[in-house]
């Protein structure tokens, strides 16, 4: 695997009135092409800040970030990064097919400017993969929350960007829907061979999905440890009932707890 993202000494300090909030400090991390990596930690440890820096939506105060050998903002302008938010953020007046195809219309300019890495996927094909083939003509308000989030994920994959950044995309869904979507996402990732950086509060979700889990600790946010998840793939729901899975979840949680104890 070659490197897609590298972060070196990355920090981000926000100014709130006269106060400074150090959201992140000293983050060193390399993410390999095709990897599924998760940023895991408690609320406020800087997971979203880190994801936004990689996306080029914000700028670090210290350190360097390289995405495909370029700055995050340039990689983003070349449409090499797809962002999948917590809520589906579909356009309410467009049907699901038009929503999923939107990026290929908008991205024509990026295509002309010669992006080297992205290759837009067929939106209808990806919608079918997430089980929405019969709902192409439906508007978002005619679908359930889980279906909307499936459409949002399909839109991200249809964009064709090699790097996908996902900020707690399942957190607003019920448990059953979440369980199903985790497996769907793994199937899509395996088929489309993307690099995914995924933010979550859930140790189970992190272990089920990831090649590596980045355990973060708060005040200021930093990497406590990066845990390899050497469980077999393809992963199915049955894996979560094995002792190996339970042990890995316990390991990841233990690292998180020790980070909290050290913080007190
Ligand atoms: N725009 C901002 N201005 C000021 N402070 C901010 C800003 N964005 C984030 N912070 C602060 O930076 C810290 C990290 O926030 P961040 O949202 O990255 O954490 P998180 O781990 O993603 O939390 P959560 O899981 O609750 O989303 C927090 O203390 C937060 O209040």
Short mmCIF file of C-alpha atoms and ligand atoms in Angstrom, two decimals:
data_model
loop_
_atom_site.label_atom_id
_atom_site.label_comp_id
_atom_site.label_asym_id
_atom_site.label_seq_id
_atom_site.Cartn_x
_atom_site.Cartn_y
_atom_site.Cartn_z
CA UNK A 1 0.00 0.00 0.00
CA UNK A 2 1.22 3.54 -0.74
CA UNK A 3 0.56 6.55 1.47
CA UNK A 4 -2.51 8.69 0.82
CA UNK A 5 -2.35 11.05 3.77
CA UNK A 6 0.46 12.08 6.04
CA UNK A 7 0.22 14.31 9.07
CA UNK A 8 3.25 15.57 10.93
CA UNK A 9 3.16 17.56 14.17
CA UNK A 10 -0.38 18.74 13.43
CA UNK A 11 -2.07 21.01 15.96
CA UNK A 12 -5.12 23.26 15.94
CA UNK A 13 -5.81 26.01 18.45
CA UNK A 14 -9.10 27.90 18.35
CA UNK A 15 -9.60 31.36 19.79
CA UNK A 16 -12.81 31.80 21.75
CA UNK A 17 -13.02 35.44 22.84
CA UNK A 18 -9.87 35.98 24.89
CA UNK A 19 -9.46 32.25 25.54
CA UNK A 20 -7.45 29.81 23.48
CA UNK A 21 -8.74 26.24 23.05
CA UNK A 22 -6.10 23.74 22.04
CA UNK A 23 -8.25 21.21 20.16
CA UNK A 24 -5.38 19.12 18.79
CA UNK A 25 -1.67 18.82 19.39
CA UNK A 26 1.29 16.85 17.98
CA UNK A 27 -0.66 14.56 15.64
CA UNK A 28 1.63 12.32 13.57
CA UNK A 29 -0.14 9.79 11.36
CA UNK A 30 0.25 8.14 7.98
CA UNK A 31 -2.79 6.68 6.23
CA UNK A 32 -2.22 4.16 3.47
CA UNK A 33 -4.05 3.89 0.16
CA UNK A 34 -7.08 1.61 0.41
CA UNK A 35 -7.05 1.60 4.20
CA UNK A 36 -10.14 1.84 6.41
CA UNK A 37 -9.06 3.84 9.43
CA UNK A 38 -11.18 5.09 12.31
CA UNK A 39 -10.71 8.07 14.63
CA UNK A 40 -12.16 6.91 17.95
CA UNK A 41 -12.53 8.81 21.18
CA UNK A 42 -14.82 10.69 23.54
CA UNK A 43 -16.67 13.87 22.76
CA UNK A 44 -14.36 16.86 22.45
CA UNK A 45 -11.09 14.98 21.79
CA UNK A 46 -10.70 16.60 18.36
CA UNK A 47 -11.91 13.85 15.99
CA UNK A 48 -14.02 16.19 13.85
CA UNK A 49 -11.32 18.85 13.95
CA UNK A 50 -8.81 16.35 12.58
CA UNK A 51 -11.21 15.20 9.86
CA UNK A 52 -11.95 18.80 8.85
CA UNK A 53 -8.22 19.54 8.58
CA UNK A 54 -7.72 16.51 6.28
CA UNK A 55 -10.72 17.68 4.22
CA UNK A 56 -9.24 21.16 3.80
CA UNK A 57 -12.30 22.68 5.51
CA UNK A 58 -10.06 24.16 8.20
CA UNK A 59 -6.33 24.94 8.49
CA UNK A 60 -3.95 23.61 11.13
CA UNK A 61 -2.13 26.02 13.45
CA UNK A 62 1.02 23.90 13.48
CA UNK A 63 2.46 21.03 11.44
CA UNK A 64 2.01 19.72 7.91
CA UNK A 65 -0.71 17.71 6.17
CA UNK A 66 -0.28 16.08 2.77
CA UNK A 67 -3.16 14.46 0.84
CA UNK A 68 -2.10 12.72 -2.39
CA UNK A 69 1.15 14.70 -2.20
CA UNK A 70 -0.71 18.01 -2.16
CA UNK A 71 -2.36 20.29 0.39
CA UNK A 72 -5.84 19.25 1.61
CA UNK A 73 -7.38 22.34 0.02
CA UNK A 74 -5.88 21.49 -3.40
CA UNK A 75 -6.93 17.83 -3.11
CA UNK A 76 -10.41 19.00 -2.20
CA UNK A 77 -10.56 21.46 -5.12
CA UNK A 78 -9.60 18.57 -7.44
CA UNK A 79 -12.57 16.63 -6.00
CA UNK A 80 -10.27 13.90 -4.72
CA UNK A 81 -12.05 13.98 -1.35
CA UNK A 82 -15.68 13.03 -0.66
CA UNK A 83 -17.23 14.23 2.62
CA UNK A 84 -20.07 12.26 4.18
CA UNK A 85 -21.65 14.14 7.09
CA UNK A 86 -23.63 13.00 10.12
CA UNK A 87 -26.97 13.89 8.55
CA UNK A 88 -27.67 13.03 4.94
CA UNK A 89 -27.70 16.65 3.62
CA UNK A 90 -29.51 15.69 0.41
CA UNK A 91 -31.15 18.43 -1.66
CA UNK A 92 -34.87 18.16 -0.79
CA UNK A 93 -36.20 19.24 -4.20
CA UNK A 94 -34.21 16.61 -6.15
CA UNK A 95 -34.98 12.91 -6.36
CA UNK A 96 -32.48 10.33 -5.10
CA UNK A 97 -30.99 9.66 -8.53
CA UNK A 98 -30.44 13.38 -9.19
CA UNK A 99 -28.95 13.82 -5.71
CA UNK A 100 -26.49 10.96 -6.23
CA UNK A 101 -25.57 12.18 -9.72
CA UNK A 102 -25.11 15.78 -8.65
CA UNK A 103 -21.39 15.54 -8.03
CA UNK A 104 -20.67 14.37 -11.58
CA UNK A 105 -22.47 17.47 -12.89
CA UNK A 106 -20.76 19.85 -10.47
CA UNK A 107 -17.40 18.18 -10.91
CA UNK A 108 -17.15 18.67 -14.66
CA UNK A 109 -14.96 21.68 -13.94
CA UNK A 110 -12.61 19.59 -11.78
CA UNK A 111 -12.49 16.97 -14.53
CA UNK A 112 -11.41 19.59 -17.05
CA UNK A 113 -8.73 20.88 -14.71
CA UNK A 114 -7.05 17.48 -14.90
CA UNK A 115 -7.51 15.70 -11.58
CA UNK A 116 -5.30 12.64 -11.65
CA UNK A 117 -6.98 10.33 -9.19
CA UNK A 118 -10.76 10.49 -9.29
CA UNK A 119 -13.05 8.43 -11.54
CA UNK A 120 -16.80 9.09 -11.09
CA UNK A 121 -18.85 5.97 -10.55
CA UNK A 122 -22.26 5.28 -12.04
CA UNK A 123 -24.74 6.80 -9.56
CA UNK A 124 -27.57 4.37 -10.39
CA UNK A 125 -25.20 1.43 -9.94
CA UNK A 126 -24.09 2.62 -6.51
CA UNK A 127 -27.70 3.35 -5.46
CA UNK A 128 -28.57 -0.23 -6.43
CA UNK A 129 -25.67 -1.52 -4.33
CA UNK A 130 -27.16 0.21 -1.27
CA UNK A 131 -30.60 -1.25 -2.03
CA UNK A 132 -32.26 1.89 -3.41
CA UNK A 133 -32.83 0.78 -7.03
CA UNK A 134 -36.60 0.98 -6.55
CA UNK A 135 -36.48 4.49 -5.09
CA UNK A 136 -34.54 6.44 -7.74
CA UNK A 137 -37.49 8.79 -8.34
CA UNK A 138 -38.25 9.40 -4.65
CA UNK A 139 -37.44 12.69 -2.95
CA UNK A 140 -35.57 12.62 0.40
CA UNK A 141 -38.73 13.41 2.40
CA UNK A 142 -40.35 10.26 1.00
CA UNK A 143 -37.63 8.03 2.50
CA UNK A 144 -36.76 6.84 6.01
CA UNK A 145 -33.71 8.22 7.85
CA UNK A 146 -31.74 5.04 7.10
CA UNK A 147 -32.61 5.22 3.40
CA UNK A 148 -31.58 8.88 3.25
CA UNK A 149 -28.25 8.02 4.83
CA UNK A 150 -27.79 5.16 2.34
CA UNK A 151 -28.44 7.67 -0.46
CA UNK A 152 -25.93 10.05 1.08
CA UNK A 153 -23.29 7.32 1.20
CA UNK A 154 -24.10 6.32 -2.40
CA UNK A 155 -23.68 9.96 -3.44
CA UNK A 156 -20.25 9.99 -1.78
CA UNK A 157 -19.18 6.82 -3.61
CA UNK A 158 -20.68 8.04 -6.91
CA UNK A 159 -18.48 11.13 -6.70
CA UNK A 160 -15.58 8.81 -7.48
CA UNK A 161 -13.16 10.47 -5.09
CA UNK A 162 -10.47 8.03 -3.93
CA UNK A 163 -10.58 9.38 -0.35
CA UNK A 164 -13.79 9.37 1.69
CA UNK A 165 -14.10 11.19 5.00
CA UNK A 166 -17.06 10.15 7.13
CA UNK A 167 -18.02 12.06 10.29
CA UNK A 168 -20.20 9.77 12.45
CA UNK A 169 -22.52 8.97 9.51
CA UNK A 170 -24.60 6.45 11.49
CA UNK A 171 -24.92 8.23 14.83
CA UNK A 172 -28.46 9.56 14.22
CA UNK A 173 -29.86 6.14 13.23
CA UNK A 174 -31.51 3.39 15.27
CA UNK A 175 -29.37 0.41 16.27
CA UNK A 176 -30.78 -2.08 13.76
CA UNK A 177 -30.34 0.30 10.83
CA UNK A 178 -26.85 1.14 12.04
CA UNK A 179 -25.88 -2.55 12.15
CA UNK A 180 -27.10 -3.10 8.59
CA UNK A 181 -25.41 0.00 7.22
CA UNK A 182 -22.06 -0.90 8.74
CA UNK A 183 -22.02 -4.13 6.74
CA UNK A 184 -23.25 -2.33 3.58
CA UNK A 185 -20.46 0.19 3.96
CA UNK A 186 -17.86 -2.58 4.26
CA UNK A 187 -19.22 -4.19 1.07
CA UNK A 188 -19.02 -0.87 -0.79
CA UNK A 189 -15.51 -0.20 0.49
CA UNK A 190 -14.34 -3.66 -0.58
CA UNK A 191 -15.90 -3.27 -4.03
CA UNK A 192 -14.84 0.32 -4.76
CA UNK A 193 -11.41 0.17 -3.07
CA UNK A 194 -11.52 3.59 -1.42
CA UNK A 195 -9.44 4.97 1.41
CA UNK A 196 -11.86 5.76 4.26
CA UNK A 197 -11.27 7.87 7.35
CA UNK A 198 -14.25 7.38 9.67
CA UNK A 199 -15.10 9.13 12.94
CA UNK A 200 -16.99 7.29 15.68
CA UNK A 201 -17.75 7.20 19.43
CA UNK A 202 -18.38 3.46 19.25
CA UNK A 203 -15.61 0.94 19.97
CA UNK A 204 -17.67 -1.87 18.36
CA UNK A 205 -18.17 0.13 15.20
CA UNK A 206 -14.47 1.08 15.06
CA UNK A 207 -13.30 -2.54 15.43
CA UNK A 208 -15.86 -3.99 13.01
CA UNK A 209 -14.98 -1.55 10.23
CA UNK A 210 -11.31 -0.76 10.55
CA UNK A 211 -7.87 -1.92 9.58
CA UNK A 212 -6.56 0.41 12.29
CA UNK A 213 -8.24 2.32 15.10
CA UNK A 214 -6.72 5.66 16.12
CA UNK A 215 -7.57 6.04 19.83
CA UNK A 216 -7.61 9.71 20.79
CA UNK A 217 -7.45 11.35 24.19
CA UNK A 218 -8.74 14.78 25.23
CA UNK A 219 -7.43 18.11 26.56
CA UNK A 220 -5.76 18.73 24.22
CA UNK A 221 -6.76 16.15 21.62
CA UNK A 222 -3.91 13.85 20.67
CA UNK A 223 -3.31 10.32 19.49
CA UNK A 224 -3.02 7.94 22.43
CA UNK A 225 -2.38 4.80 20.39
CA UNK A 226 -3.01 3.30 16.96
CA UNK A 227 -4.41 -0.24 17.24
CA UNK A 228 -4.13 -2.79 14.41
CA UNK A 229 -7.35 -4.75 13.87
CA UNK A 230 -6.11 -8.04 12.43
CA UNK A 231 -9.54 -9.71 12.26
CA UNK A 232 -10.34 -11.55 9.00
CA UNK A 233 -12.18 -9.94 6.07
CA UNK A 234 -14.74 -9.85 4.63
CA UNK A 235 -16.35 -9.06 7.97
CA UNK A 236 -19.93 -10.01 8.67
CA UNK A 237 -22.21 -9.55 11.63
CA UNK A 238 -21.28 -13.03 12.96
CA UNK A 239 -17.77 -11.74 13.64
CA UNK A 240 -19.13 -9.50 16.41
CA UNK A 241 -20.13 -12.60 18.37
CA UNK A 242 -16.63 -14.10 18.44
CA UNK A 243 -14.25 -13.91 21.43
CA UNK A 244 -11.58 -12.34 19.18
CA UNK A 245 -13.88 -9.44 18.35
CA UNK A 246 -14.88 -8.93 21.99
CA UNK A 247 -11.22 -8.98 23.05
CA UNK A 248 -10.28 -6.36 20.46
CA UNK A 249 -13.14 -4.07 21.53
CA UNK A 250 -12.00 -4.47 25.16
CA UNK A 251 -8.41 -3.62 24.17
CA UNK A 252 -9.49 -0.43 22.39
CA UNK A 253 -11.72 0.63 25.31
CA UNK A 254 -8.96 -0.07 27.82
CA UNK A 255 -6.61 2.27 25.94
CA UNK A 256 -9.31 4.95 25.97
CA UNK A 257 -9.92 4.55 29.71
CA UNK A 258 -6.22 4.72 30.50
CA UNK A 259 -6.06 7.97 28.50
CA UNK A 260 -8.90 9.39 30.66
CA UNK A 261 -7.28 8.26 33.90
CA UNK A 262 -4.03 9.89 32.83
CA UNK A 263 -5.97 13.09 32.14
CA UNK A 264 -7.47 13.35 35.65
N1 LIG B 1 -14.84 26.43 15.60
C1 LIG B 1 -14.45 26.22 16.86
N2 LIG B 1 -14.20 27.25 17.69
C2 LIG B 1 -13.81 27.06 18.96
N3 LIG B 1 -13.61 25.83 19.52
C3 LIG B 1 -13.85 24.77 18.74
C4 LIG B 1 -14.28 24.89 17.38
N4 LIG B 1 -14.43 23.63 16.86
C5 LIG B 1 -14.11 22.79 17.85
N5 LIG B 1 -13.76 23.46 18.97
C6 LIG B 1 -13.33 22.86 20.25
O1 LIG B 1 -12.29 21.94 19.96
C7 LIG B 1 -12.41 20.77 20.75
C8 LIG B 1 -12.50 19.54 19.85
O2 LIG B 1 -13.75 19.60 19.13
P1 LIG B 1 -14.18 18.47 18.06
O3 LIG B 1 -15.52 18.85 17.55
O4 LIG B 1 -13.09 18.30 17.09
O5 LIG B 1 -14.26 17.18 18.99
P2 LIG B 1 -14.92 15.77 18.67
O6 LIG B 1 -14.01 14.74 19.25
O7 LIG B 1 -15.23 15.65 17.23
O8 LIG B 1 -16.27 15.85 19.50
P3 LIG B 1 -17.70 15.16 19.21
O9 LIG B 1 -17.46 13.68 19.28
O10 LIG B 1 -18.57 15.65 20.32
O11 LIG B 1 -18.16 15.63 17.86
C9 LIG B 1 -13.62 20.98 21.64
O12 LIG B 1 -13.18 21.48 22.89
C10 LIG B 1 -14.42 22.03 20.91
O13 LIG B 1 -15.19 22.80 21.79
#
